[in-house]
Structures are given as C-alpha cells and as structure tokens.
XYZ file of C-alpha atoms in Angstrom:
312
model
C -34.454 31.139 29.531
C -33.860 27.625 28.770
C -32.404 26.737 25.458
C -34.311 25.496 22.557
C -34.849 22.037 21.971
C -32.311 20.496 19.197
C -33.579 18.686 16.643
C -32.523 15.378 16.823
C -32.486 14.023 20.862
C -29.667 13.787 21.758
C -29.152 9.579 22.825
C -28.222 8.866 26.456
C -26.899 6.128 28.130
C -26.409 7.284 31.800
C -24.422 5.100 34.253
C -24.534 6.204 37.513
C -23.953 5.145 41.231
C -26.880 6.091 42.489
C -26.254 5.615 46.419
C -23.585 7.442 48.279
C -25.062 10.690 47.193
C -28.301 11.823 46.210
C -26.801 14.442 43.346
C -27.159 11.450 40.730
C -30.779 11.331 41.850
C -31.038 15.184 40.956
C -29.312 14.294 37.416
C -31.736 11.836 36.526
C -34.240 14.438 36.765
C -32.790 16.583 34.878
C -32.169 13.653 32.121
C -35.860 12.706 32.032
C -36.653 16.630 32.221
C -34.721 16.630 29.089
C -36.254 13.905 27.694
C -39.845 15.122 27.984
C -38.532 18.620 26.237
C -37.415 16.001 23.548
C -33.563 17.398 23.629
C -32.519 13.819 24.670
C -33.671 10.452 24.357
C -32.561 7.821 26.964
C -31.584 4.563 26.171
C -30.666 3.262 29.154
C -29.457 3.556 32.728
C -26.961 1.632 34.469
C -25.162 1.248 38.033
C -21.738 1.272 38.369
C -22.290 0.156 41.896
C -23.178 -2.974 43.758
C -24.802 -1.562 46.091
C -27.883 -2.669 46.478
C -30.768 -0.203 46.495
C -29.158 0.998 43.235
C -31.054 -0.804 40.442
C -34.576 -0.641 42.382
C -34.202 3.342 42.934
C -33.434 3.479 38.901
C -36.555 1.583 38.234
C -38.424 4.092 40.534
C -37.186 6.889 39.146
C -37.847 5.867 35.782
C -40.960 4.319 36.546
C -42.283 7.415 37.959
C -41.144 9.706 35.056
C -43.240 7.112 33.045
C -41.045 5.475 30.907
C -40.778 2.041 32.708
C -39.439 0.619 29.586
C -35.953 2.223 29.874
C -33.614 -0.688 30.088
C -31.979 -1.211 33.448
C -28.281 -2.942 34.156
C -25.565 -3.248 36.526
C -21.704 -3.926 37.179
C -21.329 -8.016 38.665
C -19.275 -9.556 40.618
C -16.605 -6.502 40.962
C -16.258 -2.931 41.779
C -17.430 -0.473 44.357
C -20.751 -1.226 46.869
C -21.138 2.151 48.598
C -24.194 3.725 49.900
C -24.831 6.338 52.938
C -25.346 5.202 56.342
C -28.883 6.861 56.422
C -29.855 4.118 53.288
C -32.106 6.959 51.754
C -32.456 4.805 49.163
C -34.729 1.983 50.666
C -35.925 4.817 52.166
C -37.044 6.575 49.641
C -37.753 2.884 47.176
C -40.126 1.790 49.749
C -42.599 4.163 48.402
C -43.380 3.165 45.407
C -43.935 -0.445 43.609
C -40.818 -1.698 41.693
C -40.180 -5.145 40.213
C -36.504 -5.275 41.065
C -36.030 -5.944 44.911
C -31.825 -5.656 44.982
C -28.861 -4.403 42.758
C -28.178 -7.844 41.750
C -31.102 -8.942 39.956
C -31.219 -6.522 37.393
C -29.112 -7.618 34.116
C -25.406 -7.193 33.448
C -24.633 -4.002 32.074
C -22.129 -4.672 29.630
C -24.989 -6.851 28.003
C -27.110 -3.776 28.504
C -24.524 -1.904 27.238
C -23.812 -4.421 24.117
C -27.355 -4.453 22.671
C -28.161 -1.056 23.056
C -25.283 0.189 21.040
C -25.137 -1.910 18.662
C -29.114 -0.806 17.507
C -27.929 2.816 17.332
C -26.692 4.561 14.317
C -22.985 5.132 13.823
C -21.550 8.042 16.098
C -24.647 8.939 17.829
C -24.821 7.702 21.392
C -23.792 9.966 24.622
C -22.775 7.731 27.303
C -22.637 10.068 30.605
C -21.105 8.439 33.625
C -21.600 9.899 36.837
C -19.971 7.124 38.788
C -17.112 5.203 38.686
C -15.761 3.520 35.620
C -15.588 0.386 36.226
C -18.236 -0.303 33.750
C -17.130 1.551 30.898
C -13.906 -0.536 31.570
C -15.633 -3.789 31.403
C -16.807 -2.890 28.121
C -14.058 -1.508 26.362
C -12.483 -5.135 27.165
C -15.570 -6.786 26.056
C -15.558 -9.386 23.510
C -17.802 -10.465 20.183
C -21.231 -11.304 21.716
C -24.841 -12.437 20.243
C -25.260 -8.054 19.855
C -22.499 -7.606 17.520
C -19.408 -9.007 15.847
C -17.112 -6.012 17.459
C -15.036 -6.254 20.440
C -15.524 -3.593 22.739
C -13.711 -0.819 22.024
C -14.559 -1.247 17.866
C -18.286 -0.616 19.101
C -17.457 2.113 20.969
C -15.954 3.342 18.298
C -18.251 2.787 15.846
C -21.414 4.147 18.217
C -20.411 6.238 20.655
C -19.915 10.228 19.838
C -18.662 10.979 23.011
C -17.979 10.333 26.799
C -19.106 12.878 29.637
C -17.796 11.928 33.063
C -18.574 13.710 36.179
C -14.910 13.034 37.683
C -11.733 14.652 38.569
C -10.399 17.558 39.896
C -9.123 20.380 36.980
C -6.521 21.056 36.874
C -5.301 18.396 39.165
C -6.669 17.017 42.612
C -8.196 13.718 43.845
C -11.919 12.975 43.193
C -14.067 10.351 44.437
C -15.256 8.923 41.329
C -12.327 8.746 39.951
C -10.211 7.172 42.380
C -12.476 4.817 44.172
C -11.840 2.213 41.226
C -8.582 4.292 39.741
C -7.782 1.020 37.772
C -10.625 1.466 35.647
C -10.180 5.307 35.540
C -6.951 4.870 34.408
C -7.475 1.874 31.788
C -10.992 3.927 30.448
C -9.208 7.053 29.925
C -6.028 5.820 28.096
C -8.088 3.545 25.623
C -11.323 5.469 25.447
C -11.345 6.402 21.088
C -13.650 8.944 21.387
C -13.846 12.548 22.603
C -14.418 12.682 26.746
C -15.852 16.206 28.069
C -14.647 16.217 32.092
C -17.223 18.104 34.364
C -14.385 18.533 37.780
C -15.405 18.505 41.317
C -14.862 22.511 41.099
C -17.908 22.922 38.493
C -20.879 21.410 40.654
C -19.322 22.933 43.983
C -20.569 25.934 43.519
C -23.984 25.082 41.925
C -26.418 24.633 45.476
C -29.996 23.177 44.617
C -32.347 21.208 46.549
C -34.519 24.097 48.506
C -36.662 24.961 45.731
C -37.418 21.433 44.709
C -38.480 20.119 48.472
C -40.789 23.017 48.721
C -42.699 23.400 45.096
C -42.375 19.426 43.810
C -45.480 17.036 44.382
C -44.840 15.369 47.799
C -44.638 12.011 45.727
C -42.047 12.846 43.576
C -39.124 10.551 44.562
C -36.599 13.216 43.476
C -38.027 15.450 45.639
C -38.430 12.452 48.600
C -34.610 12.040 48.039
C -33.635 15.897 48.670
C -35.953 16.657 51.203
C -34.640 13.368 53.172
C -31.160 13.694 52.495
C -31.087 17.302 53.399
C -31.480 16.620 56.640
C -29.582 13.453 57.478
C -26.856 13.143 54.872
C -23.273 12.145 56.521
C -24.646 13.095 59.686
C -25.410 16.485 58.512
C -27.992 19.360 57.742
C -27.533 20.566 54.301
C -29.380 23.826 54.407
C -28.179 25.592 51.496
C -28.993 22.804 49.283
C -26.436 20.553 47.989
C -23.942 20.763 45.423
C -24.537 19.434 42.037
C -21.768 18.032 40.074
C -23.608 15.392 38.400
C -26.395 17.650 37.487
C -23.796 19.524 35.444
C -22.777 16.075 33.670
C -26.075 15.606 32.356
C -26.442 18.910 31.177
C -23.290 19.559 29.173
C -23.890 16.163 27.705
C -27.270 16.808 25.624
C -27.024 20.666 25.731
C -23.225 20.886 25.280
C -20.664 23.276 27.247
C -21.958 26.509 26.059
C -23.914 29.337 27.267
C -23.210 27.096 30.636
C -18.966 27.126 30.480
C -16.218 26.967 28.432
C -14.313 23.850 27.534
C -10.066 23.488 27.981
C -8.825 20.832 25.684
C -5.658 18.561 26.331
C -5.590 15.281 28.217
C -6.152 13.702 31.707
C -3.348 11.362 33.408
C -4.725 9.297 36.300
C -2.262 8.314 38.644
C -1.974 4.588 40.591
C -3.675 6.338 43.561
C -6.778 7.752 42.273
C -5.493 11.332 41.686
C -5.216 13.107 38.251
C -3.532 15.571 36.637
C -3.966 17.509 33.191
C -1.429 17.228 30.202
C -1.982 20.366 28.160
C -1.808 20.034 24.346
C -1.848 16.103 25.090
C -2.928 13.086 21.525
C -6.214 12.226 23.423
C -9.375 14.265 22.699
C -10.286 15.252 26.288
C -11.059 18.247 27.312
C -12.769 19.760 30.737
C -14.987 22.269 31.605
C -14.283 25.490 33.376
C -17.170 28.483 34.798
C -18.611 31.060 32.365
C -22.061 31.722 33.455
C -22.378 32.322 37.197
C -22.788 29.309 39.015
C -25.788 30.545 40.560
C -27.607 31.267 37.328
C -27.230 27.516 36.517
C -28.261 26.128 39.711
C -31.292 27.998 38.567
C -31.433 26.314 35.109
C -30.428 22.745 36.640
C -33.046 23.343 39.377
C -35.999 24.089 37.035
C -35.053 20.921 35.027
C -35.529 19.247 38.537
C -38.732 20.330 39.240
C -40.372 19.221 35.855
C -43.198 16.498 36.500
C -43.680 14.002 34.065
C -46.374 14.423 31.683
C-alpha cells in the first residue's frame, strides 16, 4: 500500500540532469505523482546540465503533468553538457509543444534558486539533486541579490531543511554524479549547513522499472515515450528488464522520508580530488546515507506505480 499523504506537502526543488539517462525522467514522475497525492509541492526544477534538450524536456514534462507554471532554470556558462548518443530527448521533446527551444534560454538557476527560497518559510524547502552539483555550488557562493539580503549559504540556511542527493557509492566507490564535477561535490558537501540524506549507486541498482509503465501508460505520456524509447536504444543496448532507478529512490526518500523504504547510516561523506568518496563514520557533518530494508523489488513496485499516475 502506498503511504498516507502528510499533511503539509512536503516543498521540492528538484535539480536534475535530465539527459544522459532517462532515470531522472522516471523521478519526475514520481515527483509530480507525489504532487497530485498532495505529499509534495514543487517549486521548481532545474538542470544541472548544459546540455541542451534539458530545459525543453522539463517544460514537457511539466507541461504535460499540467502544471506549466513550475519555474524552470539552468547552470550557465560552466559545468557538465552530457546527453546519450541516441538524443532521446529531442526525440521524445519533439512531441509535444514547448516554449523553450534549447538549455540555454531558460533562466539562470541560481536566480531561480534565489527567489524561490527566499518566498518560503524558514526550514521548509527539500532541494533533491539528482545530478551533479555544480549548481548547488554556485549558490552556496552566491551573493546578496534583488531576492534577499543573504549570501548564499545564510539562505540556505535559513530555508532549506535538508539536501537529498542521488550520488555516491556507500560505503565508498566512484559515482557518476558525483565525480563528473568533483569540485563542486567536494566544495557542496564540506559547506552544505544542513542535513544531506545520500541515496548510493547500490540503492537504485537493484530497483528495475520501466516494463510496466511502456505497456499500461497512455501512448502520449512522455515518461512513458522516454522508457519505451530508451529501452531499446540506450548506450547501444536493449534494456529488457527495465532499468535501474537510483533517482527514483531520491525523490522518494525526500518527501516520504527513509522509512518503511530503508534505513538511514549517519556520519559523513569525504569526496576525494578524483571524483571518488568515502564515508567517515561518527564524522561533525549531518550526513547520513541510505542502506536496503524493504526488498528492492517491493519498491520498484511502489516507485513504478508512482510512474504510472496520469495527471488529473
């Protein structure tokens, strides 16, 4: 059964890099899915890449799960510009109207980032990054701006509850979105001053999904237009087991929390010059990561039937 709603929605921002896999598509289903069950609330959505089908699949997505007014922003002039070779996402963009043509014109997201927060009410915004950091960087370095008086860090401070990254290997390894900008891992993690909940590369491994929703979603349902593509021609390859779903997991532990879904180990991540990281048990930050309770394939079941919701 899924859980019951809580009573406040939980607020989102999600920042994402929405391109060299399709998972993060999969995640903001679940998101909106959540959003329509009124357990979250979602303020905005960002890219933490330059690539750029990026911002136009976001305003697709979001379009289509009708709340078009969801604002939209992305990194500049810096960081990561990574999609797949099969470009699934003009593939799957050029089905459906959308206003912003490329990555680039959408707005920046620290500004996105800047006036969102500063409207919300002291410690109550999730951000969720299933991307790199490079973002969440940029705006702990921020300065004063027209939003608010605080540098970056004091308004994450003041609004942010806490960080959920989907990133790193527990308890040590090398992870892709952590180590394809491991400056900004590093930098994030060491001067992040709120709590950050790690989902690992281990957690979504094991969680398969994709089959169900490319034969019961409507055939106009981008999500599903993104699995059922993807599935077939991602990195060359057939997927037929469905694919794993480590953002997915992200999403979830950030509105629902860990639990009934896994446990959580407290302590603190180190992230090394090249991109790989390590745990420090007992360590002064307030990080913590998760690790498997339920059977994985009970929540690919969960996360799946979040992914097949239709909007309303």
């Amino acid at each position: 059964m899924l859980a019951a709603p809580r009573q406040k929605p939980v607020r989102i921002i999600l920042d994402t890099d929405i391109a060299p896999d399709f998972d993060d598509a999969g995640a903001m289903a679940v998101l909106h899915a959540l959003a329509d069950k009124g357990e979250a609330k979602i303020l905005a959505t960002v890219s933490c890449n330059r690539y750029p089908g990026c911002a136009p699949l976001l305003e697709v997505i979001n379009n289509y799960y009708k709340k078009p007014a969801i604002p939209i922003g992305a990194v500049k002039n810096e960081g990561a510009n990574f999609g797949d070779k099969n470009k699934w996402n003009e593939v799957v963009v050029a089905n459906f109207p959308h206003k912003l043509q490329t990555t680039d014109e959408a707005p920046d997201a620290i500004g996105v980032y800047r006036s969102v927060l500063a409207k919300q009410p002291n410690n109550s915004a999730v951000i969720v990054t299933i991307g790199f950091l490079t973002n969440l960087k940029n705006l702990l370095q921020s300065g004063p701006d027209k939003y608010s008086k605080l540098d970056g860090a004091a308004l994450v401070a003041k609004k942010v509850k806490r960080l959920v990254v989907m990133g790193g290997a527990f308890p040590q390894g090398k992870e892709f979105n952590i180590h394809i900008d491991a400056s900004s891992s590093k930098y994030t993690f060491a001067h992040w001053p709120t709590p950050v909940l790690f989902s690992g590369v281990e957690i979504g491994n094991k969680i398969l999904t994709g089959n169900r929703l490319i034969q019961q979603a409507s055939a106009h349902n981008p999500i599903r237009q993104s699995y059922e593509y993807c599935l077939k021609t991602y990195q060359g390859k057939t997927h037929p087991t469905g694919r794993m779903s480590w953002d997915q997991t992200a999403v979830l532990a950030a509105v629902r929390g860990p639990e009934p879904y896994w446990k959580a180990i407290t302590g603190q991540i180190k992230i090394n010059e090249d991109g790989t990281n390590e745990w420090i048990a007992g360590g002064s930050k307030q990080h913590s990561y998760l690790v498997e309770k339920m059977p994985p394939e009970e929540v690919a079941v969960i996360i799946e039937d979040l992914m097949l919701h239709e909007p309303r």
